[in-house]
Coordinates of C-alpha atoms in Angstrom, one line a residue:
X720 CA 8.5 186.0 280.1
X721 CA 9.5 184.5 276.8
X722 CA 13.0 184.7 275.4
X723 CA 13.3 185.5 271.7
X724 CA 16.1 183.7 270.0
X725 CA 18.4 185.8 267.8
X726 CA 17.9 185.2 264.1
X727 CA 21.0 184.8 261.9
X728 CA 21.8 187.8 259.8
X729 CA 20.2 187.6 256.3
X730 CA 22.7 189.8 254.7
X731 CA 26.3 188.7 255.5
X732 CA 29.2 191.1 255.3
X733 CA 31.8 190.8 252.5
X734 CA 34.2 188.4 254.2
X735 CA 31.4 186.2 255.3
X736 CA 29.8 186.1 251.9
X737 CA 33.2 185.2 250.4
X738 CA 33.6 182.3 252.8
X739 CA 30.1 181.0 252.1
X740 CA 30.7 181.1 248.4
X741 CA 34.1 179.4 248.7
X742 CA 32.5 176.6 250.8
X743 CA 29.7 176.2 248.4
X744 CA 32.0 175.9 245.3
X745 CA 34.1 173.2 247.0
X746 CA 31.2 170.8 246.9
X747 CA 31.7 167.7 244.6
X748 CA 28.8 168.6 242.3
X749 CA 30.4 171.9 241.4
X750 CA 33.8 170.4 240.8
X751 CA 32.4 167.7 238.5
X752 CA 30.6 170.4 236.4
X753 CA 33.7 172.5 235.9
X754 CA 35.1 172.1 232.3
X755 CA 38.5 170.5 232.2
X756 CA 41.3 171.3 229.8
X757 CA 40.0 168.8 227.2
X758 CA 36.5 170.3 227.4
X759 CA 37.8 173.7 226.8
X760 CA 40.0 172.6 223.9
X761 CA 37.1 170.9 222.2
X762 CA 34.9 173.9 222.7
X763 CA 37.5 176.2 221.2
X764 CA 38.0 173.8 218.2
X765 CA 34.3 173.5 217.5
X766 CA 34.0 177.3 217.7
X767 CA 36.9 177.6 215.2
X768 CA 35.2 175.1 212.9
X769 CA 32.0 177.1 213.1
X770 CA 33.7 180.3 212.2
X771 CA 35.6 178.5 209.4
X772 CA 32.5 177.1 207.7
X773 CA 30.5 180.2 208.2
X774 CA 33.1 182.4 206.6
X775 CA 33.5 184.5 209.7
X776 CA 37.2 183.8 210.4
X777 CA 38.9 186.9 211.4
X778 CA 42.3 187.8 212.9
X779 CA 45.7 186.0 212.8
X780 CA 44.7 183.6 215.6
X781 CA 42.0 182.0 213.4
X782 CA 44.2 181.7 210.4
X783 CA 47.1 179.9 212.1
X784 CA 45.2 176.5 212.3
X785 CA 44.3 176.8 208.6
X786 CA 47.9 177.4 207.6
X787 CA 49.1 174.5 209.8
X788 CA 46.6 172.2 208.1
X789 CA 47.7 173.3 204.6
X790 CA 51.4 172.8 205.5
X791 CA 50.6 169.3 206.8
X792 CA 48.7 168.4 203.7
X793 CA 51.5 169.7 201.5
X794 CA 54.1 167.7 203.5
X795 CA 52.0 164.5 203.1
X796 CA 51.7 165.0 199.3
X797 CA 55.4 165.8 199.0
X798 CA 56.3 162.6 200.9
X799 CA 54.1 160.5 198.6
X800 CA 55.6 162.1 195.5
X801 CA 59.2 161.5 196.8
X802 CA 59.0 158.1 198.4
X803 CA 55.8 156.7 197.0
X804 CA 52.8 155.4 198.8
X805 CA 53.7 153.0 201.6
X806 CA 53.2 149.4 200.7
X807 CA 51.2 147.0 202.8
X808 CA 53.6 145.5 205.3
X809 CA 56.7 144.8 203.2
X810 CA 58.0 142.4 205.9
X811 CA 55.0 140.1 205.3
X812 CA 56.5 138.6 202.1
X813 CA 59.7 137.5 203.9
X814 CA 57.8 135.7 206.5
X815 CA 55.6 133.6 204.1
X816 CA 56.0 130.0 205.2
X817 CA 54.5 128.3 202.2
X818 CA 54.6 128.5 198.5
X819 CA 52.2 126.4 196.4
X820 CA 51.8 123.8 199.2
X821 CA 55.4 123.6 200.2
X822 CA 57.2 125.2 203.1
X823 CA 59.6 127.8 201.5
X824 CA 61.0 130.9 203.2
X825 CA 63.5 131.7 200.4
X826 CA 63.4 135.1 198.7
X827 CA 62.6 135.5 195.0
X828 CA 66.3 136.1 194.3
X829 CA 67.3 132.9 196.1
X830 CA 64.7 130.8 194.3
X831 CA 65.6 132.4 191.0
X832 CA 69.3 131.5 191.5
X833 CA 68.3 127.9 192.3
X834 CA 66.3 127.8 189.0
X835 CA 69.3 129.1 187.0
X836 CA 71.6 126.5 188.5
X837 CA 69.1 123.7 187.7
X838 CA 68.8 124.9 184.1
X839 CA 72.6 125.1 183.7
X840 CA 72.7 121.5 184.9
X841 CA 70.1 120.4 182.4
X842 CA 67.4 119.7 185.0
X843 CA 64.6 121.5 183.3
X844 CA 61.9 120.0 185.6
X845 CA 63.4 121.7 188.6
X846 CA 64.2 124.8 186.6
X847 CA 60.6 125.2 185.6
X848 CA 59.3 124.6 189.1
X849 CA 61.8 126.9 190.7
X850 CA 61.4 129.5 188.0
X851 CA 57.7 129.8 188.4
X852 CA 58.0 129.9 192.2
X853 CA 60.6 132.8 191.8
X854 CA 58.2 134.7 189.5
X855 CA 55.3 134.5 191.9
X856 CA 57.4 135.1 195.0
X857 CA 58.8 138.3 193.4
X858 CA 55.3 139.6 192.7
X859 CA 54.4 138.8 196.3
X860 CA 57.4 140.6 197.6
X861 CA 56.5 143.6 195.5
X862 CA 53.0 143.4 197.1
X863 CA 51.4 143.2 193.6
X864 CA 49.8 139.9 194.5
X865 CA 49.3 138.2 197.9
X866 CA 50.2 134.6 198.2
X867 CA 48.5 132.5 200.9
X868 CA 49.6 129.0 202.0
X869 CA 46.7 127.5 199.9
X870 CA 47.3 129.6 196.7
X871 CA 47.6 127.6 193.5
X872 CA 49.7 128.3 190.4
X873 CA 46.7 129.3 188.4
X874 CA 45.3 131.5 191.1
X875 CA 48.6 133.4 191.3
X876 CA 48.6 133.7 187.5
X877 CA 45.1 135.1 187.5
X878 CA 46.0 137.7 190.2
X879 CA 49.1 138.7 188.3
X880 CA 47.1 139.0 185.0
X881 CA 44.9 141.7 186.7
X882 CA 48.0 143.7 187.4
X883 CA 49.6 143.0 184.0
X884 CA 46.8 142.4 181.5
X885 CA 49.2 142.2 178.5
X886 CA 50.9 139.2 180.1
X887 CA 47.7 137.3 180.8
X888 CA 48.2 134.6 178.2
X889 CA 51.8 133.9 179.0
X890 CA 51.1 133.8 182.7
X891 CA 48.4 131.2 182.1
X892 CA 50.9 129.1 180.0
X893 CA 53.6 129.3 182.7
X894 CA 51.1 128.1 185.3
X895 CA 50.2 125.2 183.0
X896 CA 53.9 124.3 182.7
X897 CA 54.3 124.4 186.5
X898 CA 51.2 122.2 187.1
X899 CA 52.2 119.7 184.3
X900 CA 55.6 119.2 185.7
X901 CA 54.6 119.1 189.4
X902 CA 51.3 117.1 189.3
X903 CA 51.4 115.2 186.1
X904 CA 55.1 114.4 186.0
X905 CA 55.3 115.7 182.4
X906 CA 59.0 116.3 181.5
X907 CA 59.8 120.0 181.2
X908 CA 61.6 121.4 178.2
X909 CA 64.2 124.1 177.7
X910 CA 61.6 126.2 175.9
X911 CA 59.3 126.1 178.9
X912 CA 62.1 127.1 181.2
X913 CA 63.0 130.0 178.8
X914 CA 59.4 131.1 178.8
X915 CA 59.2 131.3 182.5
X916 CA 62.6 133.0 182.8
X917 CA 61.8 135.6 180.2
X918 CA 58.4 136.3 181.7
X919 CA 59.9 136.7 185.2
X920 CA 62.5 139.1 183.7
X921 CA 59.9 141.1 181.8
X922 CA 57.5 141.5 184.8
X923 CA 60.4 142.8 187.0
X924 CA 60.8 145.6 184.5
X925 CA 57.1 146.4 184.3
X926 CA 54.9 148.6 186.5
X927 CA 51.5 147.1 187.3
X928 CA 48.5 148.8 185.7
X929 CA 47.1 149.6 189.2
X930 CA 50.4 150.3 191.0
X931 CA 48.7 150.9 194.4
X932 CA 46.3 147.9 194.3
X933 CA 47.3 144.6 195.7
X934 CA 45.6 141.7 193.9
X935 CA 44.6 138.9 196.3
X936 CA 45.2 135.4 195.0
X937 CA 41.8 133.7 194.8

């Protein structure tokens, strides 16, 4: 006599089916496939973009992001109009360690004062050298030009001329004055000092042609 084993029920009742489903959904592969918060946010954003570009935006909920973006853009424009475009690392100029081959961490105002003292004492050689350094350091601090440790006087003059085309000739002459005194030991004159001083003063009152462009010294 053979004994027939009972077969498991093929149709579970409601509580048993619930348990089976709960156990199945706790498996790792199901958990990994479940969209997380980031996935849902990305999906919502892409859907909103699709509705925006297809012209099917409808309802207050779809217009809120548009209004927020417009307000943000208006705030950025207002900030630029009020405070101007941020300069490229204003602190950089104060940490420049070299100026035309010499270690010099003075500000333009400090160098300019030293030049004026030298001129008052009749030392026009030093006045010309310091005056030209002050002129270039000032442009560097204003981020109109960028002075590197290896920059030369004529390279600085060329970069400044691109920002102030009307001063191209006088900038070249002041660079010649600087090089002549420093490298050729040519005695400086009061006229050369006055040219550098007046050029520095004029440039401080001028706005560069491309106000938002920094000219690299090359």
